[in-house]
mmCIF file of C-alpha atoms and ligand atoms in Angstrom:
data_model
loop_
_atom_site.group_PDB
_atom_site.id
_atom_site.type_symbol
_atom_site.label_atom_id
_atom_site.label_comp_id
_atom_site.label_asym_id
_atom_site.label_seq_id
_atom_site.Cartn_x
_atom_site.Cartn_y
_atom_site.Cartn_z
ATOM 1 C CA MET A 1 149.876 -55.881 -112.861
ATOM 2 C CA THR A 2 151.039 -52.565 -114.213
ATOM 3 C CA ASP A 3 153.538 -50.202 -113.154
ATOM 4 C CA ASP A 4 151.790 -47.244 -114.717
ATOM 5 C CA ILE A 5 150.768 -45.249 -111.456
ATOM 6 C CA THR A 6 148.436 -42.957 -113.462
ATOM 7 C CA ARG A 7 146.168 -46.009 -114.474
ATOM 8 C CA ARG A 8 143.370 -46.127 -112.260
ATOM 9 C CA PRO A 9 142.407 -49.685 -110.850
ATOM 10 C CA ALA A 10 138.945 -51.056 -110.621
ATOM 11 C CA PHE A 11 137.888 -50.361 -106.728
ATOM 12 C CA PRO A 12 138.070 -53.761 -104.996
ATOM 13 C CA GLN A 13 134.465 -54.924 -104.350
ATOM 14 C CA GLY A 14 134.307 -58.702 -103.230
ATOM 15 C CA SER A 15 130.984 -60.227 -102.484
ATOM 16 C CA SER A 16 130.389 -58.058 -99.278
ATOM 17 C CA ARG A 17 129.587 -54.579 -99.046
ATOM 18 C CA PRO A 18 130.736 -51.456 -97.284
ATOM 19 C CA VAL A 19 128.466 -50.710 -94.142
ATOM 20 C CA ALA A 20 129.197 -46.896 -94.262
ATOM 21 C CA THR A 21 128.449 -44.776 -97.307
ATOM 22 C CA PRO A 22 131.311 -44.699 -99.487
ATOM 23 C CA ILE A 23 133.044 -41.105 -100.685
ATOM 24 C CA SER A 24 133.087 -40.734 -104.274
ATOM 25 C CA PRO A 25 135.163 -37.799 -104.991
ATOM 26 C CA SER A 26 135.277 -38.376 -108.897
ATOM 27 C CA VAL A 27 134.650 -35.001 -110.865
ATOM 28 C CA VAL A 28 134.079 -37.159 -113.774
ATOM 29 C CA PHE A 29 132.389 -40.556 -114.713
ATOM 30 C CA SER A 30 133.190 -42.604 -117.796
ATOM 31 C CA SER A 31 130.435 -44.080 -119.760
ATOM 32 C CA GLU A 32 130.188 -47.322 -121.691
ATOM 33 C CA SER A 33 129.496 -45.848 -125.151
ATOM 34 C CA PRO A 34 128.082 -42.743 -126.953
ATOM 35 C CA ASP A 35 124.773 -44.848 -126.830
ATOM 36 C CA ALA A 36 125.428 -45.271 -122.929
ATOM 37 C CA LEU A 37 126.085 -41.495 -122.655
ATOM 38 C CA ASP A 38 123.127 -40.480 -124.646
ATOM 39 C CA ALA A 39 120.583 -42.591 -122.508
ATOM 40 C CA GLN A 40 122.055 -41.138 -119.499
ATOM 41 C CA TYR A 41 121.619 -37.323 -120.836
ATOM 42 C CA ASP A 42 118.244 -38.452 -122.070
ATOM 43 C CA GLY A 43 117.426 -39.530 -118.629
ATOM 44 C CA THR A 44 116.499 -42.992 -119.639
ATOM 45 C CA SER A 45 119.391 -44.793 -117.976
ATOM 46 C CA PRO A 46 120.878 -43.822 -114.604
ATOM 47 C CA GLY A 47 124.368 -42.521 -114.114
ATOM 48 C CA TYR A 48 126.539 -39.631 -113.466
ATOM 49 C CA THR A 49 128.735 -37.682 -116.161
ATOM 50 C CA TYR A 50 130.398 -34.578 -114.258
ATOM 51 C CA ALA A 51 130.265 -33.692 -110.750
ATOM 52 C CA ARG A 52 129.022 -30.038 -111.051
ATOM 53 C CA GLU A 53 125.534 -31.623 -112.534
ATOM 54 C CA GLY A 54 125.509 -34.258 -109.682
ATOM 55 C CA HIS A 55 127.318 -36.883 -107.840
ATOM 56 C CA PRO A 56 126.658 -39.927 -105.709
ATOM 57 C CA ASN A 57 127.325 -38.402 -102.238
ATOM 58 C CA ALA A 58 125.133 -35.344 -102.837
ATOM 59 C CA ASP A 59 122.200 -37.671 -104.187
ATOM 60 C CA VAL A 60 122.539 -39.761 -100.926
ATOM 61 C CA LEU A 61 122.284 -36.698 -98.736
ATOM 62 C CA ALA A 62 119.520 -35.203 -100.666
ATOM 63 C CA GLN A 63 117.431 -38.583 -100.520
ATOM 64 C CA LYS A 64 117.722 -38.484 -96.904
ATOM 65 C CA ILE A 65 116.385 -34.737 -96.589
ATOM 66 C CA ASP A 66 113.670 -35.565 -99.407
ATOM 67 C CA ALA A 67 112.546 -38.235 -96.950
ATOM 68 C CA LEU A 68 112.108 -36.127 -94.168
ATOM 69 C CA GLU A 69 110.324 -33.217 -95.894
ATOM 70 C CA GLY A 70 108.076 -35.547 -97.991
ATOM 71 C CA VAL A 71 109.045 -34.485 -101.365
ATOM 72 C CA PRO A 72 111.324 -36.209 -103.777
ATOM 73 C CA GLY A 73 113.676 -34.288 -106.035
ATOM 74 C CA GLY A 74 115.598 -31.982 -104.016
ATOM 75 C CA ILE A 75 119.280 -30.801 -104.552
ATOM 76 C CA VAL A 76 122.061 -30.362 -102.165
ATOM 77 C CA THR A 77 124.123 -27.138 -102.806
ATOM 78 C CA GLY A 78 127.310 -25.518 -101.217
ATOM 79 C CA SER A 79 125.633 -23.747 -98.810
ATOM 80 C CA GLY A 80 122.441 -22.517 -97.425
ATOM 81 C CA MET A 81 122.694 -19.008 -98.990
ATOM 82 C CA SER A 82 123.289 -20.923 -102.536
ATOM 83 C CA ALA A 83 120.098 -22.870 -101.934
ATOM 84 C CA VAL A 84 118.080 -19.460 -100.934
ATOM 85 C CA THR A 85 119.822 -18.023 -104.114
ATOM 86 C CA ALA A 86 119.007 -21.023 -106.721
ATOM 87 C CA ALA A 87 115.308 -20.872 -105.637
ATOM 88 C CA MET A 88 115.376 -17.158 -106.245
ATOM 89 C CA LEU A 89 117.529 -17.026 -109.827
ATOM 90 C CA GLY A 90 116.146 -20.374 -110.902
ATOM 91 C CA LEU A 91 112.231 -19.193 -110.901
ATOM 92 C CA LEU A 92 112.429 -15.521 -110.834
ATOM 93 C CA LYS A 93 112.978 -12.882 -113.827
ATOM 94 C CA ALA A 94 113.204 -9.081 -113.815
ATOM 95 C CA GLY A 95 110.139 -7.514 -113.374
ATOM 96 C CA ASP A 96 108.975 -9.755 -110.710
ATOM 97 C CA HIS A 97 108.691 -8.818 -107.048
ATOM 98 C CA VAL A 98 109.094 -11.081 -104.007
ATOM 99 C CA VAL A 99 107.757 -10.493 -100.557
ATOM 100 C CA GLY A 100 110.296 -11.631 -97.597
ATOM 101 C CA GLY A 101 109.727 -11.771 -93.857
ATOM 102 C CA ASP A 102 111.357 -8.661 -92.187
ATOM 103 C CA GLN A 103 113.758 -10.863 -89.778
ATOM 104 C CA LEU A 104 115.021 -13.138 -92.290
ATOM 105 C CA TYR A 105 118.364 -14.653 -92.011
ATOM 106 C CA GLY A 106 120.970 -11.648 -92.486
ATOM 107 C CA ARG A 107 122.295 -12.767 -95.882
ATOM 108 C CA SER A 108 118.813 -13.765 -97.309
ATOM 109 C CA MET A 109 117.701 -10.078 -96.278
ATOM 110 C CA ARG A 110 120.856 -8.892 -98.215
ATOM 111 C CA LEU A 111 119.997 -10.928 -101.190
ATOM 112 C CA MET A 112 116.458 -9.299 -101.182
ATOM 113 C CA ASN A 113 117.465 -5.954 -100.285
ATOM 114 C CA GLN A 114 120.517 -5.367 -102.378
ATOM 115 C CA ASP A 115 121.279 -8.227 -104.625
ATOM 116 C CA LEU A 116 117.961 -9.018 -106.358
ATOM 117 C CA PRO A 117 117.001 -5.515 -107.219
ATOM 118 C CA ARG A 118 120.143 -5.305 -109.472
ATOM 119 C CA PHE A 119 118.960 -7.913 -111.424
ATOM 120 C CA GLY A 120 115.420 -5.960 -112.037
ATOM 121 C CA ILE A 121 113.513 -8.150 -109.264
ATOM 122 C CA THR A 122 111.983 -5.851 -106.607
ATOM 123 C CA THR A 123 111.439 -6.866 -103.344
ATOM 124 C CA THR A 124 109.518 -5.841 -99.965
ATOM 125 C CA LEU A 125 109.956 -7.094 -96.497
ATOM 126 C CA ALA A 126 107.013 -7.248 -94.180
ATOM 127 C CA ASP A 127 106.302 -8.768 -90.692
ATOM 128 C CA PRO A 128 105.322 -12.406 -91.267
ATOM 129 C CA THR A 129 103.638 -12.635 -87.766
ATOM 130 C CA ASP A 130 100.786 -10.862 -89.271
ATOM 131 C CA ALA A 131 99.244 -12.149 -92.635
ATOM 132 C CA ALA A 132 97.829 -8.448 -93.067
ATOM 133 C CA ALA A 133 101.128 -6.905 -93.206
ATOM 134 C CA ILE A 134 102.198 -9.464 -95.841
ATOM 135 C CA LYS A 135 99.104 -9.163 -97.870
ATOM 136 C CA ALA A 136 99.770 -5.234 -97.888
ATOM 137 C CA ALA A 137 103.034 -5.843 -99.513
ATOM 138 C CA LEU A 138 101.739 -7.862 -102.324
ATOM 139 C CA ARG A 139 101.543 -6.444 -105.586
ATOM 140 C CA PRO A 140 100.265 -8.027 -109.146
ATOM 141 C CA GLU A 141 103.665 -8.952 -110.133
ATOM 142 C CA THR A 142 104.435 -10.932 -106.725
ATOM 143 C CA ARG A 143 106.040 -14.270 -107.649
ATOM 144 C CA MET A 144 107.020 -15.369 -104.327
ATOM 145 C CA ILE A 145 106.811 -15.303 -100.480
ATOM 146 C CA LEU A 146 109.876 -16.321 -98.540
ATOM 147 C CA VAL A 147 109.769 -16.903 -94.842
ATOM 148 C CA GLU A 148 111.214 -18.650 -91.766
ATOM 149 C CA LEU A 149 108.648 -19.979 -89.252
ATOM 150 C CA VAL A 150 110.858 -18.963 -86.478
ATOM 151 C CA SER A 151 112.450 -15.424 -86.729
ATOM 152 C CA ASN A 152 115.957 -14.642 -85.786
ATOM 153 C CA PRO A 153 116.750 -13.737 -82.872
ATOM 154 C CA THR A 154 113.660 -12.910 -81.166
ATOM 155 C CA LEU A 155 112.160 -16.392 -82.193
ATOM 156 C CA ARG A 156 108.785 -14.827 -83.311
ATOM 157 C CA ILE A 157 106.192 -17.455 -85.090
ATOM 158 C CA ALA A 158 105.274 -16.669 -88.470
ATOM 159 C CA ASP A 159 101.473 -16.702 -89.195
ATOM 160 C CA ILE A 160 102.226 -19.783 -91.493
ATOM 161 C CA GLU A 161 98.486 -20.547 -92.241
ATOM 162 C CA GLY A 162 97.307 -16.995 -92.987
ATOM 163 C CA ILE A 163 100.069 -16.313 -95.664
ATOM 164 C CA ALA A 164 99.857 -19.873 -97.470
ATOM 165 C CA ALA A 165 96.267 -19.049 -97.843
ATOM 166 C CA LEU A 166 97.223 -15.967 -99.255
ATOM 167 C CA ALA A 167 99.818 -17.262 -101.295
ATOM 168 C CA GLN A 168 97.314 -20.023 -102.785
ATOM 169 C CA ASP A 169 94.647 -17.245 -103.218
ATOM 170 C CA ARG A 170 96.816 -15.187 -105.331
ATOM 171 C CA GLY A 171 99.069 -18.164 -107.155
ATOM 172 C CA ILE A 172 102.195 -16.897 -105.456
ATOM 173 C CA LEU A 173 105.020 -19.401 -104.727
ATOM 174 C CA LEU A 174 105.369 -20.062 -100.886
ATOM 175 C CA ALA A 175 109.204 -20.788 -100.000
ATOM 176 C CA VAL A 176 109.789 -21.649 -96.282
ATOM 177 C CA ASP A 177 113.668 -21.450 -94.965
ATOM 178 C CA ASN A 178 113.226 -24.591 -92.457
ATOM 179 C CA THR A 179 116.709 -24.249 -91.096
ATOM 180 C CA PHE A 180 115.423 -23.611 -87.287
ATOM 181 C CA THR A 181 112.620 -25.913 -87.002
ATOM 182 C CA THR A 182 113.710 -28.648 -89.511
ATOM 183 C CA PRO A 183 111.466 -31.609 -90.307
ATOM 184 C CA ARG A 184 111.517 -32.978 -87.049
ATOM 185 C CA ALA A 185 109.466 -29.771 -85.838
ATOM 186 C CA PHE A 186 107.647 -28.460 -88.884
ATOM 187 C CA LYS A 187 106.932 -29.797 -92.475
ATOM 188 C CA PRO A 188 106.246 -26.491 -94.271
ATOM 189 C CA PHE A 189 104.750 -28.872 -97.349
ATOM 190 C CA ASP A 190 101.846 -29.776 -94.854
ATOM 191 C CA HIS A 191 101.091 -26.088 -94.416
ATOM 192 C CA GLY A 192 100.907 -25.322 -98.042
ATOM 193 C CA ALA A 193 104.672 -24.463 -99.000
ATOM 194 C CA ASP A 194 105.744 -24.781 -102.378
ATOM 195 C CA ILE A 195 109.545 -24.861 -101.845
ATOM 196 C CA VAL A 196 111.354 -25.657 -99.012
ATOM 197 C CA ILE A 197 115.079 -24.620 -98.092
ATOM 198 C CA HIS A 198 117.690 -25.563 -95.603
ATOM 199 C CA SER A 199 121.062 -24.699 -94.391
ATOM 200 C CA VAL A 200 122.427 -28.291 -94.186
ATOM 201 C CA THR A 201 125.342 -26.307 -92.118
ATOM 202 C CA LYS A 202 123.284 -26.144 -89.133
ATOM 203 C CA LEU A 203 120.890 -28.646 -87.276
ATOM 204 C CA LEU A 204 121.208 -31.298 -90.012
ATOM 205 C CA ALA A 205 124.832 -31.779 -90.523
ATOM 206 C CA GLY A 206 125.123 -30.870 -86.724
ATOM 207 C CA HIS A 207 129.000 -30.661 -86.005
ATOM 208 C CA ALA A 208 129.932 -27.346 -87.296
ATOM 209 C CA ASP A 209 132.294 -28.748 -89.894
ATOM 210 C CA VAL A 210 130.473 -28.571 -93.232
ATOM 211 C CA THR A 211 128.773 -25.738 -95.101
ATOM 212 C CA LEU A 212 125.846 -27.097 -97.329
ATOM 213 C CA GLY A 213 122.413 -26.182 -98.424
ATOM 214 C CA TYR A 214 119.468 -28.039 -99.878
ATOM 215 C CA VAL A 215 116.443 -26.909 -101.903
ATOM 216 C CA VAL A 216 113.211 -29.140 -102.874
ATOM 217 C CA ALA A 217 110.076 -27.630 -104.738
ATOM 218 C CA ARG A 218 106.797 -29.964 -104.799
ATOM 219 C CA ASP A 219 106.335 -29.070 -108.498
ATOM 220 C CA PRO A 220 108.777 -31.108 -110.642
ATOM 221 C CA ALA A 221 108.837 -28.493 -113.243
ATOM 222 C CA LEU A 222 109.920 -25.884 -110.829
ATOM 223 C CA GLN A 223 112.552 -28.200 -109.133
ATOM 224 C CA GLN A 224 114.045 -28.881 -112.542
ATOM 225 C CA ALA A 225 114.247 -24.964 -112.952
ATOM 226 C CA ILE A 226 115.927 -24.697 -109.504
ATOM 227 C CA THR A 227 118.481 -27.608 -110.208
ATOM 228 C CA ASP A 228 119.331 -26.332 -113.795
ATOM 229 C CA CYS A 229 120.061 -22.808 -112.116
ATOM 230 C CA ALA A 230 122.142 -24.307 -109.580
ATOM 231 C CA VAL A 231 124.274 -26.425 -111.927
ATOM 232 C CA THR A 232 124.798 -23.565 -114.504
ATOM 233 C CA MET A 233 125.836 -21.214 -111.442
ATOM 234 C CA GLY A 234 128.225 -23.862 -109.832
ATOM 235 C CA PHE A 235 126.333 -24.241 -106.346
ATOM 236 C CA THR A 236 127.757 -27.533 -106.332
ATOM 237 C CA ALA A 237 128.561 -29.172 -102.967
ATOM 238 C CA SER A 238 131.802 -30.975 -102.225
ATOM 239 C CA PRO A 239 131.585 -34.970 -101.920
ATOM 240 C CA PHE A 240 133.520 -34.948 -98.723
ATOM 241 C CA ASP A 241 131.068 -32.446 -97.102
ATOM 242 C CA CYS A 242 128.279 -34.503 -98.420
ATOM 243 C CA TRP A 243 129.457 -37.537 -96.811
ATOM 244 C CA LEU A 244 130.145 -35.542 -93.435
ATOM 245 C CA ALA A 245 126.526 -34.325 -93.392
ATOM 246 C CA GLU A 246 124.970 -37.790 -94.246
ATOM 247 C CA ARG A 247 127.014 -39.173 -91.406
ATOM 248 C CA GLY A 248 125.936 -36.234 -89.250
ATOM 249 C CA MET A 249 122.359 -37.081 -90.173
ATOM 250 C CA MET A 250 122.487 -40.518 -88.716
ATOM 251 C CA SER A 251 122.138 -38.955 -85.015
ATOM 252 C CA PHE A 252 119.887 -35.987 -86.271
ATOM 253 C CA ASN A 253 116.609 -37.386 -84.622
ATOM 254 C CA LEU A 254 118.691 -37.999 -81.489
ATOM 255 C CA ARG A 255 120.575 -34.865 -81.325
ATOM 256 C CA TYR A 256 117.275 -32.694 -82.034
ATOM 257 C CA ASP A 257 115.484 -34.242 -79.575
ATOM 258 C CA ARG A 258 118.118 -33.826 -76.767
ATOM 259 C CA ALA A 259 118.731 -30.387 -77.707
ATOM 260 C CA GLU A 260 115.079 -29.474 -77.760
ATOM 261 C CA GLU A 261 114.548 -31.163 -74.277
ATOM 262 C CA ASN A 262 117.708 -29.069 -73.023
ATOM 263 C CA ALA A 263 116.227 -25.797 -74.383
ATOM 264 C CA VAL A 264 112.972 -26.199 -72.789
ATOM 265 C CA ALA A 265 114.882 -26.925 -69.382
ATOM 266 C CA LEU A 266 117.289 -24.176 -70.011
ATOM 267 C CA ALA A 267 114.848 -21.412 -70.876
ATOM 268 C CA ASP A 268 112.973 -22.308 -67.735
ATOM 269 C CA HIS A 269 116.201 -22.063 -65.770
ATOM 270 C CA ILE A 270 117.399 -19.050 -67.133
ATOM 271 C CA ALA A 271 113.908 -17.230 -66.375
ATOM 272 C CA THR A 272 114.597 -17.815 -62.784
ATOM 273 C CA LEU A 273 118.123 -16.094 -62.495
ATOM 274 C CA PRO A 274 118.231 -12.506 -60.983
ATOM 275 C CA GLY A 275 119.695 -10.124 -63.786
ATOM 276 C CA VAL A 276 117.653 -11.631 -66.551
ATOM 277 C CA VAL A 277 115.168 -9.119 -68.071
ATOM 278 C CA ARG A 278 113.184 -11.718 -70.213
ATOM 279 C CA VAL A 279 113.432 -15.218 -71.753
ATOM 280 C CA LEU A 280 112.407 -16.102 -75.466
ATOM 281 C CA TYR A 281 111.000 -19.656 -76.094
ATOM 282 C CA PRO A 282 108.055 -20.591 -78.315
ATOM 283 C CA THR A 283 106.496 -22.970 -75.759
ATOM 284 C CA ARG A 284 106.624 -20.558 -72.633
ATOM 285 C CA PRO A 285 103.407 -18.970 -71.692
ATOM 286 C CA ASP A 286 104.768 -15.769 -71.633
ATOM 287 C CA HIS A 287 106.107 -15.941 -75.357
ATOM 288 C CA PRO A 288 104.201 -13.498 -77.416
ATOM 289 C CA ASP A 289 103.237 -15.977 -79.887
ATOM 290 C CA HIS A 290 102.893 -19.262 -78.005
ATOM 291 C CA ASN A 291 99.465 -20.177 -78.955
ATOM 292 C CA ARG A 292 100.427 -20.178 -82.798
ATOM 293 C CA ALA A 293 103.483 -22.021 -81.944
ATOM 294 C CA ALA A 294 101.396 -24.726 -80.198
ATOM 295 C CA GLN A 295 99.126 -24.799 -83.145
ATOM 296 C CA VAL A 296 101.866 -25.267 -85.723
ATOM 297 C CA LEU A 297 104.642 -26.853 -83.811
ATOM 298 C CA GLY A 298 102.621 -28.924 -81.455
ATOM 299 C CA ALA A 299 104.376 -29.322 -78.217
ATOM 300 C CA ARG A 300 107.638 -28.606 -79.979
ATOM 301 C CA GLY A 301 109.776 -25.496 -79.543
ATOM 302 C CA ALA A 302 113.209 -26.166 -81.371
ATOM 303 C CA ASN A 303 116.715 -25.593 -79.878
ATOM 304 C CA MET A 304 116.900 -21.702 -79.814
ATOM 305 C CA VAL A 305 116.608 -19.819 -76.790
ATOM 306 C CA SER A 306 117.119 -16.100 -76.529
ATOM 307 C CA PHE A 307 117.085 -14.120 -73.274
ATOM 308 C CA GLU A 308 117.879 -10.525 -72.285
ATOM 309 C CA LEU A 309 120.461 -9.411 -69.467
ATOM 310 C CA ASP A 310 120.135 -6.231 -67.468
ATOM 311 C CA GLY A 311 123.133 -4.010 -67.632
ATOM 312 C CA GLY A 312 123.968 -3.643 -71.587
ATOM 313 C CA ARG A 313 127.298 -4.337 -73.121
ATOM 314 C CA ALA A 314 129.168 -4.326 -69.932
ATOM 315 C CA ALA A 315 127.143 -7.354 -68.605
ATOM 316 C CA ALA A 316 127.047 -9.183 -71.898
ATOM 317 C CA ASN A 317 131.101 -8.855 -71.904
ATOM 318 C CA ALA A 318 131.203 -10.335 -68.497
ATOM 319 C CA PHE A 319 128.520 -13.033 -69.259
ATOM 320 C CA VAL A 320 130.741 -14.490 -72.323
ATOM 321 C CA ARG A 321 133.966 -14.185 -70.469
ATOM 322 C CA ALA A 322 132.763 -16.145 -67.568
ATOM 323 C CA VAL A 323 131.585 -19.217 -69.976
ATOM 324 C CA PRO A 324 134.676 -19.880 -71.811
ATOM 325 C CA ASP A 325 133.505 -23.571 -72.359
ATOM 326 C CA LEU A 326 130.299 -22.236 -74.271
ATOM 327 C CA ALA A 327 131.380 -21.151 -77.669
ATOM 328 C CA PHE A 328 130.770 -17.539 -78.547
ATOM 329 C CA ALA A 329 130.010 -17.929 -82.100
ATOM 330 C CA PRO A 330 127.458 -16.617 -84.548
ATOM 331 C CA THR A 331 126.316 -20.172 -85.618
ATOM 332 C CA LEU A 332 123.567 -22.372 -84.628
ATOM 333 C CA GLY A 333 122.657 -26.194 -84.636
ATOM 334 C CA ASP A 334 126.064 -27.367 -83.630
ATOM 335 C CA ILE A 335 126.024 -30.460 -81.118
ATOM 336 C CA ALA A 336 127.333 -28.419 -78.474
ATOM 337 C CA THR A 337 125.829 -25.108 -77.337
ATOM 338 C CA THR A 338 126.957 -21.740 -78.964
ATOM 339 C CA ILE A 339 125.970 -18.346 -77.850
ATOM 340 C CA SER A 340 125.656 -15.525 -80.086
ATOM 341 C CA HIS A 341 125.082 -11.728 -79.555
ATOM 342 C CA PRO A 342 123.246 -10.218 -82.458
ATOM 343 C CA ALA A 343 124.093 -6.554 -81.644
ATOM 344 C CA THR A 344 127.787 -7.195 -82.709
ATOM 345 C CA SER A 345 127.280 -9.790 -85.154
ATOM 346 C CA SER A 346 124.068 -10.827 -86.921
ATOM 347 C CA HIS A 347 122.338 -7.522 -86.312
ATOM 348 C CA ARG A 348 125.345 -5.400 -86.278
ATOM 349 C CA ALA A 349 124.246 -3.285 -89.513
ATOM 350 C CA LEU A 350 121.160 -2.014 -87.848
ATOM 351 C CA SER A 351 121.024 1.115 -85.741
ATOM 352 C CA PRO A 352 120.551 0.984 -82.168
ATOM 353 C CA GLU A 353 117.166 2.367 -82.384
ATOM 354 C CA ASN A 354 116.116 -0.170 -85.084
ATOM 355 C CA ARG A 355 117.376 -2.972 -82.671
ATOM 356 C CA ALA A 356 115.405 -1.746 -79.898
ATOM 357 C CA GLU A 357 112.384 -1.623 -82.201
ATOM 358 C CA LEU A 358 113.109 -5.381 -82.694
ATOM 359 C CA GLY A 359 113.676 -6.177 -78.838
ATOM 360 C CA MET A 360 117.515 -6.526 -79.192
ATOM 361 C CA SER A 361 119.359 -4.575 -76.886
ATOM 362 C CA GLU A 362 122.977 -4.807 -75.952
ATOM 363 C CA GLY A 363 122.216 -7.396 -73.149
ATOM 364 C CA PHE A 364 120.307 -9.573 -75.851
ATOM 365 C CA PHE A 365 121.947 -13.308 -76.456
ATOM 366 C CA ARG A 366 120.660 -16.177 -78.751
ATOM 367 C CA VAL A 367 121.530 -19.491 -77.698
ATOM 368 C CA SER A 368 121.804 -22.389 -80.004
ATOM 369 C CA VAL A 369 121.196 -25.113 -77.186
ATOM 370 C CA GLY A 370 123.193 -28.348 -77.797
ATOM 371 C CA CYS A 371 123.275 -31.953 -76.643
ATOM 372 C CA GLU A 372 125.232 -31.481 -72.933
ATOM 373 C CA ASP A 373 124.225 -32.912 -69.925
ATOM 374 C CA ILE A 374 121.455 -30.504 -68.871
ATOM 375 C CA GLU A 375 123.162 -29.940 -65.421
ATOM 376 C CA THR A 376 126.450 -28.687 -66.852
ATOM 377 C CA LEU A 377 124.437 -26.239 -69.007
ATOM 378 C CA ARG A 378 122.247 -25.033 -66.028
ATOM 379 C CA ALA A 379 125.434 -24.537 -64.009
ATOM 380 C CA GLU A 380 127.394 -22.558 -66.857
ATOM 381 C CA PHE A 381 124.519 -20.149 -67.354
ATOM 382 C CA ALA A 382 124.184 -19.671 -63.532
ATOM 383 C CA ARG A 383 127.858 -18.697 -63.141
ATOM 384 C CA GLY A 384 127.929 -16.542 -66.449
ATOM 385 C CA ILE A 385 124.772 -14.877 -65.310
ATOM 386 C CA ALA A 386 125.713 -14.184 -62.020
ATOM 387 C CA ALA A 387 129.067 -12.848 -63.135
ATOM 388 C CA ALA A 388 127.248 -10.428 -65.471
ATOM 389 C CA ARG A 389 125.482 -9.065 -62.408
ATOM 390 C CA ALA A 390 128.580 -8.539 -60.347
HETATM 391 C C1 PLP B 401 122.567 -20.165 -91.783
HETATM 392 C C2 PLP B 401 121.416 -19.818 -92.398
HETATM 393 C C3 PLP B 401 121.459 -19.693 -93.800
HETATM 394 C C4 PLP B 401 122.567 -19.604 -94.536
HETATM 395 O O1 PLP B 401 123.238 -20.805 -94.840
HETATM 396 P P1 PLP B 401 124.793 -20.992 -94.996
HETATM 397 O O2 PLP B 401 124.595 -22.574 -94.997
HETATM 398 O O3 PLP B 401 125.629 -20.424 -93.719
HETATM 399 O O4 PLP B 401 125.313 -20.471 -96.170
HETATM 400 C C5 PLP B 401 120.090 -19.486 -94.252
HETATM 401 N N1 PLP B 401 118.933 -19.441 -93.670
HETATM 402 C C6 PLP B 401 119.148 -19.563 -92.209
HETATM 403 C C7 PLP B 401 117.702 -19.544 -91.365
HETATM 404 C C8 PLP B 401 120.364 -19.875 -91.628
HETATM 405 O O5 PLP B 401 120.287 -20.004 -90.097
#
């Protein structure tokens, strides 16, 4: 027994094991000897040294996502954006060129348009639903293409097979941000991707209480470059956040399937309501890319539904005010339904003309459908949309 309260006791361990994953907040890990530490750094013996370089909760979470995407060695980072950044800064150098989809996640677009060029990496955005447009954007120095299969918020489907064929033909790395579709609906490595990125914040963690990202490359040398970049730049994830996300992932398949089933039913319901100009959902026959969606996603359409109300901003305000139980919040993938209004949030920087070109009026909403009882959702949307019309 010691009364030195700075002394850290051995963690009590008995012959039984905890069922839930323990949280390991330790920043440093002590080694038994310089020989042992040497072996750890050489990689000939397993072990942790310093949490920015890796820690058990990040590894447990990464391995879970690795298994879903089908490639080992991925790294968990402190946000989805740090995962995108690690893939870019880990693999690109000044003089390289990157082509991105023209409806990428807002900050990914900003990274491409404003930040990479400051480091001498040039970028072009092009329409990923058209492989010819992507092809036209390629240059001899193009090193990477970044796409999302389902665009935000108009839910267009990228021509992933066409883009993958181009990338392979030209020796260009294909990075896919799989946040919207998740490996439950789409496995980018089966469609020619070299790198897969996630905002774990969204569907994988699923409870709107952690910000985390993940990136994995099929080629171990590329993965090492991405991991080294993430460790050097300090994109480390907190053990507590990793623990929450790993716990959230226990129910990921259940949540995903339920949310998707709700999304199908809700899209069909909204389409019948007066005052709705159009509904976008990938498996609906009136979706502009529904054939391609069927090819790459099979029967799956994910949990996002977009729709447009007649009546512009006034109708939009009335709708949101009439459904206070549905969180009006610019996120997605939570267990509960959230509604976002691109014109005042994700796409506010665009001019009204630009938004109109992309099909996003003041009456346009994107819904991240959650796991509620479908009858509750039908009733809420019917009430909200009726209020918008009044
Ligand atoms: C949210 C999101 C990101 C960024 O993730 P954060 O965890 O918020 O940093 C990147 N890509 C897509 C498609 C997203 O939805």
